[in-house]
Amino acid sequence: SAVISQKPSRDICQRGTSLTIQCQVDSQVTMMFWYRQQPGQSLTLIATANQGSEATYESGFVIDKFPISRPNLTFSTLTVSNMSPEDSSIYLCSAGLAGPTDTQYFGPGTRLTVL
Amino acid sequence: EDQVTQSPEALRLQEGESSSLNCSYTVSGLRGLFWYRQDPGKGPEFLFTLYSAGEEKEKERLKATLTKKESFLHITAPKPEDSATYLCAVQAGNMLTFGGGTRLMVKP
């Protein structure tokens, strides 16, 4: 398994500002992902964070709004840019361990409120 | 397009009252079906992975089964601490597609 930490755990931000969320994994992993979970909803994949190359974004999510970095095999960041109240959500990082199980393990999430 | 539907959306049980949660799916090339538990304010916690029809896995009071179209999470004699949202997800390629979840409440 993998142990994943996220910073910050929660934040309250003003409209128009940006927030960078950090995700740290306790071991080297092949795949890292970023999800959004809106209030009372399930998880929606934002993008796959690729080490050494640009992230792969899902439909409805763009790099200018959600820039992602992955400088090494244990760390990634997600920035939520030019925030609006509609961006208020829980943002979750996950790490996938390659191999027969391919299981994704999740961090505790970052609860973002935009005023 | 991969689709995952969970039912019921919410389930209230008395302590000791066994029941099942359903996860119906449509996916091209299923690599695995995953069950997670999510407590309020926390990230999903991995429970099981199922790979092929007929497979079953157990953990304490939970048992997951898989057919070609759906998966069931059976909860035997639940306790209040089993109260949580249970999420089902299917994997095709590297990404997971999640269902809407079942919110389980177990009353003492």
PDB file of C-alpha atoms in Angstrom:
ATOM      1  CA  SER A   1       0.000   0.000   0.000  1.00  0.00           C
ATOM      2  CA  ALA A   2       0.945   3.689  -0.079  1.00  0.00           C
ATOM      3  CA  VAL A   3       0.543   6.428   2.508  1.00  0.00           C
ATOM      4  CA  ILE A   4      -0.395   9.778   1.021  1.00  0.00           C
ATOM      5  CA  SER A   5      -0.415  13.195   2.649  1.00  0.00           C
ATOM      6  CA  GLN A   6      -1.856  16.448   1.362  1.00  0.00           C
ATOM      7  CA  LYS A   7      -1.290  20.080   2.279  1.00  0.00           C
ATOM      8  CA  PRO A   8      -3.233  22.106   3.158  1.00  0.00           C
ATOM      9  CA  SER A   9      -6.014  20.030   4.660  1.00  0.00           C
ATOM     10  CA  ARG A  10      -8.442  22.905   4.171  1.00  0.00           C
ATOM     11  CA  ASP A  11      -8.437  26.537   3.100  1.00  0.00           C
ATOM     12  CA  ILE A  12     -10.777  29.440   2.606  1.00  0.00           C
ATOM     13  CA  CYS A  13      -9.849  31.632  -0.342  1.00  0.00           C
ATOM     14  CA  GLN A  14     -11.066  34.775  -2.016  1.00  0.00           C
ATOM     15  CA  ARG A  15     -12.499  34.854  -5.501  1.00  0.00           C
ATOM     16  CA  GLY A  16      -9.861  35.457  -8.180  1.00  0.00           C
ATOM     17  CA  THR A  17      -6.932  34.045  -6.219  1.00  0.00           C
ATOM     18  CA  SER A  18      -5.052  30.767  -6.732  1.00  0.00           C
ATOM     19  CA  LEU A  19      -4.244  27.899  -4.379  1.00  0.00           C
ATOM     20  CA  THR A  20      -1.602  25.211  -4.776  1.00  0.00           C
ATOM     21  CA  ILE A  21      -2.243  21.831  -3.165  1.00  0.00           C
ATOM     22  CA  GLN A  22       0.658  19.506  -2.433  1.00  0.00           C
ATOM     23  CA  CYS A  23       0.575  15.717  -2.481  1.00  0.00           C
ATOM     24  CA  GLN A  24       3.358  13.579  -1.026  1.00  0.00           C
ATOM     25  CA  VAL A  25       3.569   9.765  -1.277  1.00  0.00           C
ATOM     26  CA  ASP A  26       5.715   7.691   1.082  1.00  0.00           C
ATOM     27  CA  SER A  27       7.150   5.576  -1.751  1.00  0.00           C
ATOM     28  CA  GLN A  28       7.880   5.882  -5.443  1.00  0.00           C
ATOM     29  CA  VAL A  29       4.763   5.306  -7.507  1.00  0.00           C
ATOM     30  CA  THR A  30       4.121   5.045 -11.204  1.00  0.00           C
ATOM     31  CA  MET A  31       0.824   6.886 -11.426  1.00  0.00           C
ATOM     32  CA  MET A  32      -0.558   9.896  -9.570  1.00  0.00           C
ATOM     33  CA  PHE A  33      -4.009  11.355 -10.088  1.00  0.00           C
ATOM     34  CA  TRP A  34      -6.044  14.363  -9.016  1.00  0.00           C
ATOM     35  CA  TYR A  35      -9.782  14.159  -8.337  1.00  0.00           C
ATOM     36  CA  ARG A  36     -12.503  16.608  -7.392  1.00  0.00           C
ATOM     37  CA  GLN A  37     -15.380  15.729  -5.101  1.00  0.00           C
ATOM     38  CA  GLN A  38     -18.114  18.342  -4.996  1.00  0.00           C
ATOM     39  CA  PRO A  39     -20.393  18.492  -1.948  1.00  0.00           C
ATOM     40  CA  GLY A  40     -22.501  15.351  -1.678  1.00  0.00           C
ATOM     41  CA  GLN A  41     -21.111  13.977  -4.937  1.00  0.00           C
ATOM     42  CA  SER A  42     -18.784  11.199  -5.983  1.00  0.00           C
ATOM     43  CA  LEU A  43     -15.257  11.571  -7.328  1.00  0.00           C
ATOM     44  CA  THR A  44     -14.452  13.028 -10.751  1.00  0.00           C
ATOM     45  CA  LEU A  45     -11.004  12.622 -12.266  1.00  0.00           C
ATOM     46  CA  ILE A  46      -9.357  15.940 -13.122  1.00  0.00           C
ATOM     47  CA  ALA A  47      -6.090  14.694 -14.576  1.00  0.00           C
ATOM     48  CA  THR A  48      -3.294  12.162 -14.486  1.00  0.00           C
ATOM     49  CA  ALA A  49      -0.026  13.663 -13.269  1.00  0.00           C
ATOM     50  CA  ASN A  50       2.788  12.342 -15.438  1.00  0.00           C
ATOM     51  CA  GLN A  51       6.358  12.427 -14.206  1.00  0.00           C
ATOM     52  CA  GLY A  52       8.558  14.363 -16.593  1.00  0.00           C
ATOM     53  CA  SER A  53       5.804  15.423 -18.978  1.00  0.00           C
ATOM     54  CA  GLU A  54       2.560  17.379 -19.095  1.00  0.00           C
ATOM     55  CA  ALA A  55      -0.449  16.124 -17.208  1.00  0.00           C
ATOM     56  CA  THR A  56      -3.256  14.390 -19.085  1.00  0.00           C
ATOM     57  CA  TYR A  57      -6.560  16.196 -18.493  1.00  0.00           C
ATOM     58  CA  GLU A  58     -10.070  14.752 -18.598  1.00  0.00           C
ATOM     59  CA  SER A  59     -12.894  16.325 -20.526  1.00  0.00           C
ATOM     60  CA  GLY A  60     -14.044  19.533 -18.896  1.00  0.00           C
ATOM     61  CA  PHE A  61     -10.739  20.312 -17.195  1.00  0.00           C
ATOM     62  CA  VAL A  62      -7.997  22.472 -18.708  1.00  0.00           C
ATOM     63  CA  ILE A  63      -4.381  23.172 -17.889  1.00  0.00           C
ATOM     64  CA  ASP A  64      -4.845  26.934 -17.538  1.00  0.00           C
ATOM     65  CA  LYS A  65      -7.379  26.394 -14.748  1.00  0.00           C
ATOM     66  CA  PHE A  66      -5.737  23.385 -13.063  1.00  0.00           C
ATOM     67  CA  PRO A  67      -1.985  23.391 -13.724  1.00  0.00           C
ATOM     68  CA  ILE A  68      -0.279  20.278 -12.382  1.00  0.00           C
ATOM     69  CA  SER A  69       3.338  19.525 -11.673  1.00  0.00           C
ATOM     70  CA  ARG A  70       5.039  16.221 -10.963  1.00  0.00           C
ATOM     71  CA  PRO A  71       8.764  16.763 -10.513  1.00  0.00           C
ATOM     72  CA  ASN A  72       9.518  13.239  -9.222  1.00  0.00           C
ATOM     73  CA  LEU A  73       7.950   9.860  -8.412  1.00  0.00           C
ATOM     74  CA  THR A  74       6.713  10.821  -4.929  1.00  0.00           C
ATOM     75  CA  PHE A  75       5.363  14.370  -5.247  1.00  0.00           C
ATOM     76  CA  SER A  76       2.788  16.337  -7.209  1.00  0.00           C
ATOM     77  CA  THR A  77       1.007  19.674  -6.985  1.00  0.00           C
ATOM     78  CA  LEU A  78      -2.368  20.875  -8.248  1.00  0.00           C
ATOM     79  CA  THR A  79      -3.085  24.587  -8.578  1.00  0.00           C
ATOM     80  CA  VAL A  80      -6.627  25.866  -8.706  1.00  0.00           C
ATOM     81  CA  SER A  81      -6.336  29.169 -10.586  1.00  0.00           C
ATOM     82  CA  ASN A  82      -8.503  32.264 -10.675  1.00  0.00           C
ATOM     83  CA  MET A  83     -10.938  30.673  -8.253  1.00  0.00           C
ATOM     84  CA  SER A  84     -14.681  31.198  -8.143  1.00  0.00           C
ATOM     85  CA  PRO A  85     -17.252  29.883  -5.631  1.00  0.00           C
ATOM     86  CA  GLU A  86     -17.975  27.020  -8.071  1.00  0.00           C
ATOM     87  CA  ASP A  87     -14.487  25.678  -7.337  1.00  0.00           C
ATOM     88  CA  SER A  88     -15.457  24.973  -3.729  1.00  0.00           C
ATOM     89  CA  SER A  89     -14.871  21.235  -3.429  1.00  0.00           C
ATOM     90  CA  ILE A  90     -12.702  18.579  -1.897  1.00  0.00           C
ATOM     91  CA  TYR A  91      -9.602  17.920  -3.984  1.00  0.00           C
ATOM     92  CA  LEU A  92      -8.090  14.458  -3.644  1.00  0.00           C
ATOM     93  CA  CYS A  93      -4.759  13.082  -4.711  1.00  0.00           C
ATOM     94  CA  SER A  94      -4.291   9.382  -5.388  1.00  0.00           C
ATOM     95  CA  ALA A  95      -1.354   7.152  -6.194  1.00  0.00           C
ATOM     96  CA  GLY A  96      -1.526   3.995  -8.266  1.00  0.00           C
ATOM     97  CA  LEU A  97       0.836   1.122  -7.634  1.00  0.00           C
ATOM     98  CA  ALA A  98       1.665  -0.590 -10.897  1.00  0.00           C
ATOM     99  CA  GLY A  99       1.467  -4.338 -11.034  1.00  0.00           C
ATOM    100  CA  PRO A 100      -1.185  -7.024 -10.748  1.00  0.00           C
ATOM    101  CA  THR A 101      -3.347  -5.076  -8.327  1.00  0.00           C
ATOM    102  CA  ASP A 102      -3.095  -1.561  -9.813  1.00  0.00           C
ATOM    103  CA  THR A 103      -4.858  -0.238  -6.747  1.00  0.00           C
ATOM    104  CA  GLN A 104      -5.231   3.506  -6.220  1.00  0.00           C
ATOM    105  CA  TYR A 105      -4.718   4.812  -2.702  1.00  0.00           C
ATOM    106  CA  PHE A 106      -6.083   8.190  -1.730  1.00  0.00           C
ATOM    107  CA  GLY A 107      -4.889  11.077   0.350  1.00  0.00           C
ATOM    108  CA  PRO A 108      -7.087  12.698   3.011  1.00  0.00           C
ATOM    109  CA  GLY A 109      -8.204  15.467   0.684  1.00  0.00           C
ATOM    110  CA  THR A 110      -8.066  19.260   0.701  1.00  0.00           C
ATOM    111  CA  ARG A 111     -11.337  21.013   1.490  1.00  0.00           C
ATOM    112  CA  LEU A 112     -11.458  24.280  -0.444  1.00  0.00           C
ATOM    113  CA  THR A 113     -14.008  27.022   0.150  1.00  0.00           C
ATOM    114  CA  VAL A 114     -14.041  30.006  -2.190  1.00  0.00           C
ATOM    115  CA  LEU A 115     -15.839  33.141  -1.031  1.00  0.00           C
TER     116      LEU A 115
ATOM    117  CA  GLU B   1     -18.281   5.516 -22.165  1.00  0.00           C
ATOM    118  CA  ASP B   2     -17.772   3.717 -18.863  1.00  0.00           C
ATOM    119  CA  GLN B   3     -20.714   3.957 -16.476  1.00  0.00           C
ATOM    120  CA  VAL B   4     -21.136   2.943 -12.858  1.00  0.00           C
ATOM    121  CA  THR B   5     -24.442   3.074 -10.988  1.00  0.00           C
ATOM    122  CA  GLN B   6     -24.770   2.342  -7.287  1.00  0.00           C
ATOM    123  CA  SER B   7     -27.965   1.542  -5.418  1.00  0.00           C
ATOM    124  CA  PRO B   8     -29.494   2.391  -3.129  1.00  0.00           C
ATOM    125  CA  GLU B   9     -28.244   5.961  -2.673  1.00  0.00           C
ATOM    126  CA  ALA B  10     -28.826   5.674   1.057  1.00  0.00           C
ATOM    127  CA  LEU B  11     -29.495   2.716   3.339  1.00  0.00           C
ATOM    128  CA  ARG B  12     -30.507   2.697   6.984  1.00  0.00           C
ATOM    129  CA  LEU B  13     -30.028  -0.519   8.934  1.00  0.00           C
ATOM    130  CA  GLN B  14     -30.432  -1.581  12.500  1.00  0.00           C
ATOM    131  CA  GLU B  15     -27.348  -3.026  14.124  1.00  0.00           C
ATOM    132  CA  GLY B  16     -27.191  -6.710  13.182  1.00  0.00           C
ATOM    133  CA  GLU B  17     -29.475  -6.338  10.149  1.00  0.00           C
ATOM    134  CA  SER B  18     -27.603  -7.764   7.142  1.00  0.00           C
ATOM    135  CA  SER B  19     -28.013  -6.267   3.669  1.00  0.00           C
ATOM    136  CA  SER B  20     -26.346  -5.763   0.284  1.00  0.00           C
ATOM    137  CA  LEU B  21     -25.196  -2.773  -1.745  1.00  0.00           C
ATOM    138  CA  ASN B  22     -25.303  -2.957  -5.533  1.00  0.00           C
ATOM    139  CA  CYS B  23     -22.897  -1.626  -8.159  1.00  0.00           C
ATOM    140  CA  SER B  24     -23.923  -2.009 -11.797  1.00  0.00           C
ATOM    141  CA  TYR B  25     -21.366  -1.195 -14.453  1.00  0.00           C
ATOM    142  CA  THR B  26     -20.762  -0.853 -18.169  1.00  0.00           C
ATOM    143  CA  VAL B  27     -17.141  -0.775 -19.224  1.00  0.00           C
ATOM    144  CA  SER B  28     -15.026  -1.740 -22.202  1.00  0.00           C
ATOM    145  CA  GLY B  29     -12.224  -3.975 -21.069  1.00  0.00           C
ATOM    146  CA  LEU B  30     -12.631  -4.244 -17.309  1.00  0.00           C
ATOM    147  CA  ARG B  31      -9.271  -4.413 -15.577  1.00  0.00           C
ATOM    148  CA  GLY B  32     -10.686  -4.369 -12.086  1.00  0.00           C
ATOM    149  CA  LEU B  33     -13.611  -3.342  -9.907  1.00  0.00           C
ATOM    150  CA  PHE B  34     -12.786  -1.567  -6.673  1.00  0.00           C
ATOM    151  CA  TRP B  35     -14.703  -0.953  -3.463  1.00  0.00           C
ATOM    152  CA  TYR B  36     -13.785   1.931  -1.182  1.00  0.00           C
ATOM    153  CA  ARG B  37     -15.139   3.194   2.107  1.00  0.00           C
ATOM    154  CA  GLN B  38     -15.269   6.941   2.723  1.00  0.00           C
ATOM    155  CA  ASP B  39     -15.884   8.520   6.093  1.00  0.00           C
ATOM    156  CA  PRO B  40     -17.003  12.172   6.306  1.00  0.00           C
ATOM    157  CA  GLY B  41     -14.109  14.576   5.780  1.00  0.00           C
ATOM    158  CA  LYS B  42     -11.680  11.827   4.748  1.00  0.00           C
ATOM    159  CA  GLY B  43     -10.322  10.315   1.570  1.00  0.00           C
ATOM    160  CA  PRO B  44     -11.587   6.959   0.277  1.00  0.00           C
ATOM    161  CA  GLU B  45     -10.125   3.924   2.018  1.00  0.00           C
ATOM    162  CA  PHE B  46      -9.406   0.894  -0.164  1.00  0.00           C
ATOM    163  CA  LEU B  47     -11.406  -2.247   0.650  1.00  0.00           C
ATOM    164  CA  PHE B  48     -11.328  -4.735  -2.235  1.00  0.00           C
ATOM    165  CA  THR B  49     -10.327  -5.336  -5.817  1.00  0.00           C
ATOM    166  CA  LEU B  50     -12.211  -7.881  -7.944  1.00  0.00           C
ATOM    167  CA  TYR B  51     -10.906  -8.912 -11.335  1.00  0.00           C
ATOM    168  CA  SER B  52     -13.170 -11.539 -12.852  1.00  0.00           C
ATOM    169  CA  ALA B  53     -16.747 -12.782 -12.690  1.00  0.00           C
ATOM    170  CA  GLY B  54     -17.274 -15.254  -9.884  1.00  0.00           C
ATOM    171  CA  GLU B  55     -14.564 -13.790  -7.698  1.00  0.00           C
ATOM    172  CA  GLU B  56     -15.345 -13.117  -4.034  1.00  0.00           C
ATOM    173  CA  LYS B  57     -13.379 -11.350  -1.300  1.00  0.00           C
ATOM    174  CA  GLU B  58     -14.071 -10.940   2.397  1.00  0.00           C
ATOM    175  CA  LYS B  59     -12.919  -8.612   5.128  1.00  0.00           C
ATOM    176  CA  GLU B  60     -14.479  -8.806   8.567  1.00  0.00           C
ATOM    177  CA  ARG B  61     -18.228  -8.203   8.085  1.00  0.00           C
ATOM    178  CA  LEU B  62     -17.871  -7.290   4.397  1.00  0.00           C
ATOM    179  CA  LYS B  63     -17.984  -9.601   1.388  1.00  0.00           C
ATOM    180  CA  ALA B  64     -17.683  -8.417  -2.207  1.00  0.00           C
ATOM    181  CA  THR B  65     -18.789 -10.439  -5.217  1.00  0.00           C
ATOM    182  CA  LEU B  66     -18.563  -9.819  -8.953  1.00  0.00           C
ATOM    183  CA  THR B  67     -20.580 -10.831 -12.005  1.00  0.00           C
ATOM    184  CA  LYS B  68     -20.176  -9.660 -15.607  1.00  0.00           C
ATOM    185  CA  LYS B  69     -22.578  -6.766 -15.053  1.00  0.00           C
ATOM    186  CA  GLU B  70     -22.575  -5.958 -11.359  1.00  0.00           C
ATOM    187  CA  SER B  71     -20.917  -6.269  -8.006  1.00  0.00           C
ATOM    188  CA  PHE B  72     -22.442  -6.649  -4.583  1.00  0.00           C
ATOM    189  CA  LEU B  73     -21.067  -5.611  -1.231  1.00  0.00           C
ATOM    190  CA  HIS B  74     -22.700  -7.771   1.414  1.00  0.00           C
ATOM    191  CA  ILE B  75     -22.646  -6.520   4.988  1.00  0.00           C
ATOM    192  CA  THR B  76     -23.284  -9.178   7.604  1.00  0.00           C
ATOM    193  CA  ALA B  77     -24.487  -8.162  11.079  1.00  0.00           C
ATOM    194  CA  PRO B  78     -23.371  -4.534  10.672  1.00  0.00           C
ATOM    195  CA  LYS B  79     -22.260  -2.367  13.579  1.00  0.00           C
ATOM    196  CA  PRO B  80     -22.611   1.417  13.954  1.00  0.00           C
ATOM    197  CA  GLU B  81     -18.927   1.805  13.055  1.00  0.00           C
ATOM    198  CA  ASP B  82     -19.728   0.450   9.594  1.00  0.00           C
ATOM    199  CA  SER B  83     -21.630   3.667   8.894  1.00  0.00           C
ATOM    200  CA  ALA B  84     -19.927   5.385   5.945  1.00  0.00           C
ATOM    201  CA  THR B  85     -20.291   5.995   2.226  1.00  0.00           C
ATOM    202  CA  TYR B  86     -19.282   2.997   0.131  1.00  0.00           C
ATOM    203  CA  LEU B  87     -17.912   3.761  -3.318  1.00  0.00           C
ATOM    204  CA  CYS B  88     -17.590   1.424  -6.262  1.00  0.00           C
ATOM    205  CA  ALA B  89     -15.216   2.139  -9.160  1.00  0.00           C
ATOM    206  CA  VAL B  90     -14.273   0.366 -12.372  1.00  0.00           C
ATOM    207  CA  GLN B  91     -10.913   0.518 -14.045  1.00  0.00           C
ATOM    208  CA  ALA B  92     -10.329   0.474 -17.783  1.00  0.00           C
ATOM    209  CA  GLY B  93      -6.846   1.541 -18.720  1.00  0.00           C
ATOM    210  CA  ASN B  94      -5.275   3.484 -15.864  1.00  0.00           C
ATOM    211  CA  MET B  95      -8.231   5.569 -14.770  1.00  0.00           C
ATOM    212  CA  LEU B  96     -11.038   4.847 -12.322  1.00  0.00           C
ATOM    213  CA  THR B  97     -14.679   5.703 -12.971  1.00  0.00           C
ATOM    214  CA  PHE B  98     -16.645   6.037  -9.752  1.00  0.00           C
ATOM    215  CA  GLY B  99     -20.284   5.435  -8.992  1.00  0.00           C
ATOM    216  CA  GLY B 100     -22.316   7.859  -6.929  1.00  0.00           C
ATOM    217  CA  GLY B 101     -21.859   5.901  -3.719  1.00  0.00           C
ATOM    218  CA  THR B 102     -24.197   4.394  -1.131  1.00  0.00           C
ATOM    219  CA  ARG B 103     -24.481   6.189   2.184  1.00  0.00           C
ATOM    220  CA  LEU B 104     -24.902   3.537   4.881  1.00  0.00           C
ATOM    221  CA  MET B 105     -26.208   4.390   8.333  1.00  0.00           C
ATOM    222  CA  VAL B 106     -26.285   1.678  11.004  1.00  0.00           C
ATOM    223  CA  LYS B 107     -28.296   2.478  14.114  1.00  0.00           C
ATOM    224  CA  PRO B 108     -27.521   0.853  17.459  1.00  0.00           C
TER     225      PRO B 108
END
